[in-house]
Amino acid sequence: MSTHRDDRLRADHLLLQALDEASTILALEGTGDPPDRYTLTFRGKGLGRDPASQSEVTILELHQIDLRLPYAYPASPPDIRWMTPILHPNVSFSGFVNLADIGLAWSRELPLDLVCERLWDVARGEFVNLGKAANYSAKNWFEKNREQPLPVDSRPLRDRSAQTASNVIRYERRGAGSIELVGATAASEVLFIDESTPTPPIPTRQPIPRPRGGDDVLYIGPE
């Protein structure tokens, strides 16, 4: 018999498959039926310690993450651990990631594809939160090297869809009173609609000119 958790796992799997298809960066491997554990592989540039010296900071181009969905999921957040070297203040020495530290407050409504997109932003240095550091060595490095251009990889995770327009619209809530609209344009274009968004003016109705040279009547309207 299907359970609420199984239904959520299946829905998440469909979202992640769609994300995989929209990306040349992500490779996805799921375990379970429905999957409750994923290995995420990002092929792109990110900062890390040189595996040979363990001290020199270098550009790494392969990142792997273990993402587990615990028994209490979706009431409880995913367990996330970085398995490859990374230099980032919000990833602990042992590789664990707290979603709150990377700007994602967990709720049942938070979709896994959005979590994956944020993890790619962490890998490439697009997202850095020095106020919630879990790795103080990395925090000190970022503070001392503010001239480092970030992100080190400019591509969004949905880099396939960034090149072509889509007629699919997806709405994502971004806090009270605001909605993010993704789709219908290139993936890099985002429209935010909230209470401060101005209402567009109603076009002025233009009168229809009366035909000349007779008493013919032109009628436009429902039959």
Short mmCIF file of C-alpha atoms in Angstrom, two decimals:
data_model
loop_
_atom_site.label_atom_id
_atom_site.label_comp_id
_atom_site.label_asym_id
_atom_site.label_seq_id
_atom_site.Cartn_x
_atom_site.Cartn_y
_atom_site.Cartn_z
CA MET A 1 0.00 0.00 0.00
CA SER A 2 1.33 3.42 -0.94
CA THR A 3 2.23 5.77 1.89
CA HIS A 4 2.52 9.54 1.97
CA ARG A 5 6.31 9.19 2.21
CA ASP A 6 6.43 6.89 -0.84
CA ASP A 7 4.30 9.34 -2.82
CA ARG A 8 6.68 12.15 -1.90
CA LEU A 9 9.73 10.03 -2.82
CA ARG A 10 8.25 9.28 -6.25
CA ALA A 11 7.43 12.94 -6.84
CA ASP A 12 10.98 13.91 -5.81
CA HIS A 13 12.42 11.32 -8.17
CA LEU A 14 10.49 12.79 -11.10
CA LEU A 15 11.73 16.29 -10.21
CA LEU A 16 15.34 15.13 -10.02
CA GLN A 17 15.07 13.22 -13.29
CA ALA A 18 13.78 16.38 -14.98
CA LEU A 19 16.64 18.35 -13.44
CA ASP A 20 19.14 15.75 -14.68
CA GLU A 21 17.75 16.04 -18.21
CA ALA A 22 17.99 19.85 -18.06
CA SER A 23 21.66 19.79 -17.02
CA THR A 24 24.98 18.90 -18.61
CA ILE A 25 26.57 19.35 -15.17
CA LEU A 26 24.57 16.92 -13.01
CA ALA A 27 24.73 13.12 -13.01
CA LEU A 28 22.18 11.41 -10.78
CA GLU A 29 22.21 7.93 -9.23
CA GLY A 30 19.34 6.82 -7.01
CA THR A 31 19.04 3.83 -4.66
CA GLY A 32 15.78 2.23 -3.55
CA ASP A 33 12.28 1.82 -4.97
CA PRO A 34 11.23 4.57 -4.79
CA PRO A 35 14.73 6.06 -4.30
CA ASP A 36 15.50 7.38 -0.81
CA ARG A 37 19.22 7.94 -1.36
CA TYR A 38 21.05 9.72 -4.16
CA THR A 39 24.61 10.26 -5.27
CA LEU A 40 24.81 13.66 -6.92
CA THR A 41 27.78 14.28 -9.22
CA PHE A 42 28.55 17.79 -10.41
CA ARG A 43 31.06 18.18 -13.24
CA GLY A 44 32.16 21.79 -13.07
CA LYS A 45 34.58 24.14 -11.35
CA GLY A 46 34.71 24.58 -7.59
CA LEU A 47 37.25 25.47 -4.91
CA GLY A 48 38.96 22.78 -2.85
CA ARG A 49 42.16 21.76 -1.16
CA ASP A 50 44.66 20.03 -3.39
CA PRO A 51 44.30 16.31 -2.53
CA ALA A 52 48.08 15.91 -2.85
CA SER A 53 49.16 18.72 -0.52
CA GLN A 54 45.99 19.14 1.59
CA SER A 55 46.93 22.81 1.95
CA GLU A 56 47.04 24.52 -1.44
CA VAL A 57 43.68 25.80 -2.69
CA THR A 58 42.96 24.78 -6.26
CA ILE A 59 40.14 24.43 -8.78
CA LEU A 60 38.46 21.02 -8.68
CA GLU A 61 36.13 19.87 -11.44
CA LEU A 62 34.39 16.87 -9.87
CA HIS A 63 32.08 17.08 -6.85
CA GLN A 64 30.09 14.22 -5.33
CA ILE A 65 27.41 14.47 -2.65
CA ASP A 66 25.59 11.77 -0.69
CA LEU A 67 21.95 12.81 -0.17
CA ARG A 68 19.83 10.58 2.07
CA LEU A 69 16.13 10.93 2.81
CA PRO A 70 15.60 9.66 6.39
CA TYR A 71 12.63 7.64 7.60
CA ALA A 72 11.00 10.78 9.00
CA TYR A 73 11.28 12.56 5.62
CA PRO A 74 9.62 14.86 4.54
CA ALA A 75 8.91 16.01 8.11
CA SER A 76 12.70 15.92 8.63
CA PRO A 77 15.20 17.38 6.14
CA PRO A 78 17.57 15.34 3.94
CA ASP A 79 20.95 14.28 5.33
CA ILE A 80 23.60 15.80 3.05
CA ARG A 81 27.29 15.02 3.03
CA TRP A 82 29.99 16.16 0.62
CA MET A 83 32.18 13.18 -0.36
CA THR A 84 34.83 15.00 -2.42
CA PRO A 85 37.18 17.79 -1.26
CA ILE A 86 35.65 21.26 -1.06
CA LEU A 87 36.66 24.60 0.41
CA HIS A 88 33.53 26.31 1.65
CA PRO A 89 32.64 27.94 4.98
CA ASN A 90 29.20 26.28 5.06
CA VAL A 91 30.45 22.72 4.56
CA SER A 92 32.00 21.15 7.66
CA PHE A 93 35.40 19.42 7.76
CA SER A 94 33.61 16.06 7.58
CA GLY A 95 31.50 17.23 4.64
CA PHE A 96 28.12 17.68 6.32
CA VAL A 97 25.79 20.44 5.17
CA ASN A 98 23.04 22.07 7.22
CA LEU A 99 20.36 23.43 4.90
CA ALA A 100 19.78 26.44 7.17
CA ASP A 101 23.46 27.40 6.78
CA ILE A 102 23.05 27.59 3.00
CA GLY A 103 19.93 29.71 3.16
CA LEU A 104 17.24 27.02 2.90
CA ALA A 105 14.85 26.71 5.84
CA TRP A 106 13.46 23.18 5.59
CA SER A 107 9.74 22.63 5.14
CA ARG A 108 7.68 19.86 3.57
CA GLU A 109 7.06 22.09 0.56
CA LEU A 110 10.74 22.57 -0.29
CA PRO A 111 11.42 20.51 -3.46
CA LEU A 112 14.59 18.44 -3.81
CA ASP A 113 15.49 19.92 -7.18
CA LEU A 114 15.76 23.34 -5.53
CA VAL A 115 18.04 21.80 -2.87
CA CYS A 116 20.26 20.38 -5.63
CA GLU A 117 20.46 23.73 -7.37
CA ARG A 118 21.60 25.34 -4.13
CA LEU A 119 24.23 22.62 -3.61
CA TRP A 120 25.65 23.42 -7.04
CA ASP A 121 25.72 27.10 -6.02
CA VAL A 122 27.72 26.05 -2.96
CA ALA A 123 30.13 23.97 -5.07
CA ARG A 124 30.91 26.84 -7.47
CA GLY A 125 30.99 29.55 -4.80
CA GLU A 126 27.84 31.34 -5.97
CA PHE A 127 26.45 31.01 -2.41
CA VAL A 128 28.67 31.81 0.57
CA ASN A 129 27.34 32.65 4.05
CA LEU A 130 30.20 33.78 6.28
CA GLY A 131 27.74 34.48 9.10
CA LYS A 132 26.94 30.78 9.57
CA ALA A 133 30.33 29.14 9.10
CA ALA A 134 30.74 25.44 9.84
CA ASN A 135 34.35 25.45 8.62
CA TYR A 136 36.34 28.31 10.15
CA SER A 137 39.47 27.54 8.16
CA ALA A 138 37.47 28.04 4.95
CA LYS A 139 35.85 31.16 6.41
CA ASN A 140 39.28 32.67 7.13
CA TRP A 141 40.45 31.86 3.61
CA PHE A 142 37.44 33.55 2.02
CA GLU A 143 37.86 36.61 4.25
CA LYS A 144 41.54 36.92 3.29
CA ASN A 145 40.93 36.29 -0.41
CA ARG A 146 38.02 38.59 -1.17
CA GLU A 147 39.57 39.30 -4.58
CA GLN A 148 38.81 35.72 -5.64
CA PRO A 149 36.26 35.99 -8.49
CA LEU A 150 33.08 34.09 -7.64
CA PRO A 151 31.42 32.00 -8.81
CA VAL A 152 34.31 30.05 -10.30
CA ASP A 153 31.82 28.40 -12.69
CA SER A 154 29.26 30.75 -14.25
CA ARG A 155 26.82 28.08 -15.46
CA PRO A 156 23.47 27.51 -13.75
CA LEU A 157 22.64 23.88 -13.02
CA ARG A 158 19.82 23.94 -15.58
CA ASP A 159 22.26 24.92 -18.32
CA ARG A 160 20.42 23.08 -21.10
CA SER A 161 17.18 24.98 -20.51
CA ALA A 162 19.13 28.23 -20.21
CA GLN A 163 19.83 28.02 -23.93
CA THR A 164 16.25 27.51 -25.08
CA ALA A 165 12.90 28.92 -24.09
CA SER A 166 10.34 26.73 -22.37
CA ASN A 167 6.55 26.91 -22.28
CA VAL A 168 6.46 25.16 -18.89
CA ILE A 169 5.78 27.41 -15.92
CA ARG A 170 6.73 26.40 -12.39
CA TYR A 171 5.89 28.47 -9.34
CA GLU A 172 8.04 28.39 -6.21
CA ARG A 173 7.21 30.21 -2.99
CA ARG A 174 10.03 32.47 -1.80
CA GLY A 175 8.79 33.55 1.61
CA ALA A 176 5.63 35.32 2.64
CA GLY A 177 3.98 37.33 -0.07
CA SER A 178 6.27 36.49 -2.97
CA ILE A 179 6.28 33.89 -5.72
CA GLU A 180 9.06 32.92 -8.10
CA LEU A 181 8.01 32.19 -11.67
CA VAL A 182 10.36 29.90 -13.58
CA GLY A 183 9.79 28.98 -17.21
CA ALA A 184 8.09 30.50 -20.23
CA THR A 185 11.41 32.32 -20.84
CA ALA A 186 15.06 31.35 -20.65
CA ALA A 187 15.91 29.74 -17.32
CA SER A 188 18.16 32.62 -16.37
CA GLU A 189 15.21 35.05 -16.42
CA VAL A 190 13.18 35.16 -13.21
CA LEU A 191 10.05 37.19 -12.54
CA PHE A 192 9.06 38.00 -8.96
CA ILE A 193 5.46 38.96 -8.22
CA ASP A 194 4.46 40.38 -4.85
CA GLU A 195 2.31 43.10 -3.31
CA SER A 196 4.72 45.80 -4.50
CA THR A 197 4.52 44.76 -8.16
CA PRO A 198 2.75 47.57 -10.10
CA THR A 199 -0.43 46.77 -11.99
CA PRO A 200 0.05 47.28 -15.73
CA PRO A 201 -2.20 49.94 -17.30
CA ILE A 202 -5.32 48.80 -19.14
CA PRO A 203 -4.96 49.55 -22.86
CA THR A 204 -7.18 52.38 -24.09
CA ARG A 205 -10.03 51.14 -26.27
CA GLN A 206 -9.84 52.75 -29.71
CA PRO A 207 -13.12 53.61 -31.47
CA ILE A 208 -13.86 51.65 -34.64
CA PRO A 209 -14.15 54.02 -37.61
CA ARG A 210 -17.49 54.01 -39.36
CA PRO A 211 -17.23 52.85 -42.97
CA ARG A 212 -17.70 55.45 -45.63
CA GLY A 213 -19.95 55.49 -48.61
CA GLY A 214 -23.00 53.70 -47.29
CA ASP A 215 -25.13 52.62 -44.40
CA ASP A 216 -23.32 49.32 -43.88
CA VAL A 217 -22.76 48.47 -40.25
CA LEU A 218 -19.61 46.73 -39.06
CA TYR A 219 -20.26 44.56 -35.97
CA ILE A 220 -17.54 43.01 -33.85
CA GLY A 221 -18.64 40.80 -30.99
CA PRO A 222 -20.01 37.39 -30.07
CA GLU A 223 -22.19 35.66 -32.59
#
